[in-house]
XYZ file of C-alpha atoms in Angstrom:
400
model
C -0.025 0.179 0.045
C 1.252 3.627 -0.827
C 2.269 5.900 1.909
C 0.068 8.624 0.374
C -3.084 7.095 -0.875
C -4.555 9.385 -3.530
C -8.343 9.526 -4.556
C -9.921 11.219 -7.549
C -13.027 12.312 -6.853
C -15.381 13.882 -9.319
C -18.835 15.786 -9.014
C -21.519 16.212 -11.919
C -24.794 18.281 -11.312
C -27.766 16.602 -12.729
C -31.508 15.966 -11.232
C -28.856 15.410 -8.079
C -25.349 15.629 -7.180
C -23.658 12.727 -8.664
C -20.283 11.585 -6.916
C -17.785 9.102 -8.598
C -14.418 8.490 -6.805
C -11.608 5.785 -7.467
C -8.257 5.470 -5.617
C -5.019 5.692 -7.912
C -3.720 2.597 -6.565
C -6.641 0.776 -7.638
C -8.290 2.540 -10.691
C -10.783 -0.236 -11.557
C -12.545 0.021 -8.239
C -14.907 2.737 -8.989
C -17.642 3.986 -6.573
C -20.735 6.174 -7.590
C -23.172 7.545 -5.396
C -26.100 10.455 -6.204
C -27.084 12.774 -3.320
C -30.219 14.499 -3.756
C -30.608 18.102 -4.509
C -32.456 18.923 -1.276
C -29.754 17.813 0.762
C -26.738 19.876 -0.686
C -28.442 23.156 -1.658
C -29.470 24.609 1.267
C -25.507 24.573 2.360
C -24.508 25.905 -0.957
C -27.057 28.503 -1.011
C -25.484 29.737 2.345
C -22.025 29.321 1.344
C -23.081 31.774 -1.495
C -24.519 34.245 0.840
C -21.423 33.948 2.984
C -18.619 34.632 -0.065
C -17.602 37.945 -1.246
C -18.240 37.093 -4.800
C -21.240 39.227 -6.054
C -24.779 37.925 -6.092
C -26.844 38.667 -9.070
C -27.780 42.504 -8.788
C -24.815 43.412 -6.302
C -21.748 45.346 -6.670
C -18.467 44.349 -5.582
C -18.640 46.790 -2.802
C -21.909 45.587 -1.490
C -20.904 41.684 -1.808
C -17.516 42.651 0.001
C -19.413 44.296 3.148
C -21.783 41.421 3.053
C -19.311 38.843 3.354
C -17.051 41.029 5.553
C -19.759 41.101 7.882
C -20.841 37.485 7.550
C -19.917 34.084 8.482
C -16.416 33.906 7.075
C -15.025 36.513 9.831
C -17.303 35.091 12.882
C -15.833 31.978 14.413
C -19.041 30.535 15.773
C -21.048 31.104 12.502
C -18.181 29.850 10.341
C -17.993 26.631 12.388
C -21.794 26.413 11.668
C -21.059 26.659 7.971
C -18.431 24.618 7.675
C -19.864 21.970 9.490
C -23.052 21.690 7.600
C -21.309 21.802 4.217
C -18.989 19.185 5.231
C -22.210 17.083 6.101
C -24.049 17.703 3.183
C -20.917 17.406 0.633
C -18.631 14.766 1.902
C -20.087 11.333 1.007
C -20.281 9.098 4.390
C -18.738 5.745 2.212
C -15.695 8.218 1.220
C -15.083 9.449 4.876
C -14.752 5.785 5.924
C -12.323 5.027 3.424
C -10.216 7.801 4.382
C -10.472 7.238 7.917
C -9.398 3.704 7.381
C -6.205 5.364 5.650
C -5.471 7.678 8.727
C -5.931 4.897 11.152
C -3.394 2.912 9.354
C -0.912 5.720 9.579
C -1.217 6.745 5.997
C -1.859 10.627 4.937
C -4.557 10.592 1.893
C -4.634 13.000 -0.842
C -7.970 14.043 -2.213
C -8.099 15.587 -5.834
C -11.565 16.815 -6.677
C -12.960 17.973 -9.836
C -15.870 20.193 -8.776
C -19.310 20.402 -10.438
C -20.720 23.847 -11.624
C -22.609 24.141 -8.355
C -19.701 23.303 -6.109
C -16.977 25.086 -7.694
C -16.449 27.664 -4.698
C -16.870 24.917 -2.093
C -13.642 25.456 0.305
C -12.988 21.743 0.581
C -9.937 22.403 2.658
C -12.074 24.617 5.520
C -14.859 22.006 5.539
C -15.228 20.992 9.523
C -15.190 17.402 9.668
C -15.108 17.046 13.401
C -14.700 19.446 16.546
C -11.888 21.531 15.782
C -10.934 19.510 12.863
C -11.048 20.799 9.078
C -10.674 18.418 6.026
C -7.176 19.764 5.356
C -6.174 18.756 8.944
C -5.866 15.149 7.836
C -5.844 15.276 4.127
C -3.861 17.271 1.062
C -6.538 18.387 -1.068
C -5.918 19.792 -4.896
C -8.119 20.321 -7.646
C -8.350 17.345 -10.475
C -8.403 19.021 -14.054
C -10.703 17.278 -16.442
C -9.672 14.846 -18.204
C -9.472 16.929 -21.344
C -7.027 18.986 -20.335
C -4.624 16.997 -18.344
C -4.419 14.385 -20.955
C -4.782 16.260 -24.169
C -1.976 14.610 -26.350
C -0.752 18.166 -27.600
C -0.318 19.362 -24.159
C 2.927 20.718 -23.000
C 4.894 19.912 -19.913
C 7.424 22.761 -18.803
C 10.229 21.086 -16.679
C 10.896 22.109 -13.014
C 14.045 24.061 -12.448
C 14.041 24.896 -8.847
C 16.863 27.442 -9.282
C 15.098 29.165 -12.485
C 13.895 32.509 -13.051
C 10.649 33.240 -11.413
C 8.461 35.928 -13.061
C 6.769 38.260 -10.781
C 4.144 40.512 -11.874
C 3.190 42.190 -8.695
C 0.225 44.382 -8.687
C 0.732 45.986 -12.318
C -0.595 49.480 -13.170
C -3.294 48.901 -15.924
C -3.677 51.748 -18.380
C -6.890 53.805 -17.901
C -7.902 51.723 -15.173
C -10.635 53.334 -12.671
C -10.814 52.261 -8.972
C -12.230 48.499 -10.132
C -8.783 47.894 -11.464
C -6.816 49.692 -9.003
C -3.863 48.800 -6.687
C -4.265 45.470 -5.069
C -1.594 45.478 -2.686
C -1.670 49.401 -1.881
C 1.475 50.666 -0.213
C 3.737 48.010 0.172
C 5.947 48.932 3.632
C 9.469 47.865 4.459
C 8.328 45.510 7.231
C 5.650 43.663 4.874
C 6.163 40.022 4.088
C 6.265 40.911 0.687
C 9.552 42.469 1.039
C 10.821 39.586 2.510
C 9.569 37.609 -0.276
C 11.183 39.631 -3.117
C 14.625 39.506 -1.208
C 14.643 35.940 -1.049
C 13.798 35.656 -4.644
C 17.276 37.492 -5.172
C 18.683 37.052 -8.715
C 15.930 34.666 -9.853
C 13.473 37.686 -9.842
C 12.368 38.651 -13.505
C 12.342 41.069 -14.886
C 15.012 42.961 -13.037
C 13.981 46.074 -11.082
C 11.455 47.577 -8.969
C 9.166 44.566 -8.351
C 5.675 46.225 -7.420
C 3.251 48.432 -9.442
C 5.473 48.358 -12.796
C 3.906 49.908 -15.931
C 6.101 48.189 -18.431
C 4.764 44.588 -18.146
C 2.607 43.872 -21.240
C 1.860 40.721 -22.926
C 4.800 41.324 -25.442
C 7.386 41.469 -22.591
C 6.008 38.613 -20.699
C 5.265 35.992 -23.082
C 9.226 35.685 -23.654
C 10.082 35.807 -20.089
C 7.871 32.938 -19.294
C 9.138 30.758 -21.640
C 12.708 30.693 -19.982
C 10.994 30.764 -16.226
C 10.384 28.055 -13.862
C 7.557 30.074 -12.288
C 5.184 32.756 -12.634
C 3.749 34.554 -9.556
C 0.794 37.136 -10.639
C -0.811 39.390 -8.096
C -3.401 41.499 -9.560
C -6.966 41.722 -11.438
C -8.611 38.785 -13.187
C -12.074 39.293 -14.491
C -14.571 36.902 -15.959
C -16.829 37.319 -19.282
C -19.416 35.266 -20.649
C -17.160 31.933 -21.078
C -14.111 30.578 -19.880
C -11.823 31.385 -22.661
C -12.672 34.917 -22.127
C -11.396 35.090 -18.847
C -9.096 38.109 -18.616
C -5.714 38.917 -16.963
C -4.998 42.629 -16.701
C -1.466 43.788 -17.309
C 0.189 47.066 -18.480
C -1.270 46.184 -22.017
C -2.245 49.283 -23.820
C -4.516 49.606 -26.753
C -1.742 49.174 -29.068
C -1.164 45.598 -28.132
C -2.884 43.029 -30.250
C -4.958 40.015 -28.527
C -8.370 38.543 -28.775
C -10.198 40.963 -26.362
C -11.311 44.515 -26.964
C -9.776 47.539 -25.752
C -11.662 48.394 -22.207
C -11.053 52.048 -21.038
C -7.195 52.370 -22.576
C -6.073 48.672 -22.124
C -6.451 45.459 -23.618
C -6.684 42.507 -21.455
C -5.116 39.463 -21.764
C -7.570 36.500 -22.255
C -7.222 32.465 -21.758
C -7.682 32.368 -25.726
C -4.625 34.482 -25.960
C -2.534 32.264 -24.003
C -4.065 29.336 -25.922
C -4.200 30.274 -29.196
C -1.448 33.285 -29.207
C -2.071 37.085 -29.071
C -0.583 38.069 -32.446
C -3.008 37.478 -35.259
C -0.188 37.798 -37.871
C 1.603 34.657 -36.316
C -0.596 32.921 -33.764
C 1.199 30.494 -31.439
C 0.431 29.375 -28.083
C 2.392 30.665 -25.011
C 4.756 28.617 -23.152
C 3.935 28.522 -19.390
C 6.577 27.727 -16.694
C 6.344 24.715 -14.603
C 4.418 26.307 -11.926
C 2.122 29.192 -12.215
C 0.236 31.032 -9.401
C -2.734 33.313 -10.381
C -3.638 35.331 -7.022
C -6.382 37.556 -8.402
C -10.428 37.617 -7.689
C -11.888 34.150 -9.195
C -8.847 33.208 -11.170
C -9.809 29.814 -10.999
C -13.257 30.572 -11.386
C -13.498 28.711 -14.998
C -15.254 25.505 -13.095
C -18.289 27.710 -13.188
C -18.752 27.677 -16.714
C -20.052 24.648 -18.675
C -17.047 24.420 -20.739
C -14.336 24.940 -17.896
C -11.414 26.273 -20.168
C -10.075 29.389 -18.461
C -6.844 30.448 -17.243
C -6.112 27.598 -15.194
C -6.647 25.094 -17.999
C -4.874 27.682 -20.578
C -1.657 27.177 -18.196
C -1.802 23.705 -17.708
C -2.159 23.300 -21.385
C 0.982 25.172 -22.458
C 3.226 23.824 -19.817
C 2.288 24.400 -16.188
C 2.045 21.216 -14.151
C 0.944 22.988 -10.887
C -1.361 26.248 -10.900
C -2.642 27.999 -7.860
C -5.734 30.016 -8.177
C -8.512 31.020 -6.259
C -12.440 30.301 -5.771
C -13.867 33.720 -4.974
C -13.335 37.323 -5.002
C -10.173 38.261 -2.606
C -11.062 41.231 -0.425
C -8.037 43.563 -0.480
C -6.843 45.384 2.361
C -8.583 48.496 1.233
C -11.521 46.353 1.081
C -11.033 44.974 4.555
C -10.347 48.524 5.935
C -13.651 49.904 4.327
C -16.041 47.175 4.972
C -14.875 45.064 7.802
C -17.268 45.145 10.995
C -14.067 45.225 13.220
C -10.437 46.432 12.805
C -8.580 43.829 10.539
C -4.716 43.401 9.790
C -3.375 42.976 6.274
C -4.471 39.747 4.804
C -3.171 39.612 1.338
C 0.733 39.823 1.853
C 0.919 36.438 3.830
C -1.235 34.664 1.485
C 0.861 35.900 -1.193
C 4.025 35.007 0.694
C 2.603 31.747 1.522
C 1.922 30.609 -2.304
C 5.342 31.930 -3.288
C 6.892 29.677 -0.817
C 4.488 26.664 -1.491
C 5.631 27.086 -5.423
C 9.318 26.638 -4.433
C 8.862 23.627 -2.445
C 9.052 19.944 -3.886
C 5.214 19.469 -3.582
C 3.275 22.689 -3.964
C -0.011 21.201 -3.035
C 1.415 19.679 0.213
C 3.132 22.982 1.046
C 0.207 25.235 0.318
C -2.192 22.669 2.340
C 0.250 22.871 5.323
C -0.065 26.726 5.405
C -3.868 26.111 5.294
C -3.605 23.871 8.087
C -1.819 26.156 10.355
C -4.323 28.984 9.432
C -7.242 26.708 10.110
C -5.738 25.468 13.611
C -5.167 29.093 14.599
C -8.718 30.046 13.696
C -10.306 27.422 15.427
C -8.205 28.099 18.542
C -8.331 31.854 18.656
C -10.385 33.192 16.072
C -8.429 36.139 15.340
C -9.788 38.190 12.087
C -6.294 37.498 10.382
C -6.758 34.072 10.698
C -10.078 33.754 8.962
C -10.646 31.610 6.052
C -11.885 34.456 3.800
C -8.496 34.285 2.256
C -6.567 31.216 3.153
C -9.881 28.942 1.871
C -10.180 30.982 -1.403
C -6.760 28.999 -2.755
C -6.460 25.676 -4.488
C -3.883 24.371 -6.577
C -4.833 22.562 -9.727
C -2.216 19.797 -10.867
C -1.405 17.275 -13.533
């Protein structure tokens, strides 16, 4: 028996929620169950009300204010929500199998391919027992669709631990209003972000000031990535009507070429640009490095589309092995100051540094989960705002 048993769990929406799972050491033994919609919908609806992702008819500001006064920042209410989600969403039979491995001293890894209705479920934060979260006793990651991970034309970039790290940290977006303004704000000298940048040393690319640059557009970024080991992006991602139009915002002015129209003086970079190329005269897919971090609002939101091909899938298809992205809208530190019911210290810098460190580790999934495990334990023990799951539970890593 393997020391780290790994289970692939797939969810599909139909007249209920359908589950299928199999252990990678015994792929022929497939378990299937169906859970009636009435059992899972109340918990999923309560989650949607708790998240900072705008509900229909809400503005971003209204959604942030609602979420920052809701369960995700209150330990007792969050424990109730996380318990209800675990009870509704983790199949009893699978829980028994996981517990059998734990009792035998084996640490399982759960790879989850969510359905549309479960796309924003923070599996790591689900409260499976008193004071215990799912991530307490298991590693969790996102299982990309088979059409992505097994595509015959998919590239796989090599991992070079000492290779360049392309860091695009809060780029200036031409013509941006408040919606696409700074996500990090002023970065003080004692910020963990400064320590992070110093630790990257000569690996940091491009050279020069790391924050709020206005000179990293797609034509400069693409060749940098082709020779890199990692991409660390912190900024804005916006979604459109379909996954391929998911948009990453760089310092791309109206003169750049690409598949999105110019918006208020800049041209967003779409998932289609990465997959198919952004130059109409010589289209060619980008080459992504082995590890990609997209720290931005709903950067992993493509699973909410019927055809889940967005920025995460594009990165995986063009070279990445690991892609860390977010499930929901991330509150910026400015948002925390404006809308939180109680004073809240900066949260995003710690998360950025944790993701960066995880992507330098031999196993980014296990490393990110270790940080989330520590945050969950601190939240359970003390309930401090800086340990709440509104930030740490948003992150998940897809790999394949």
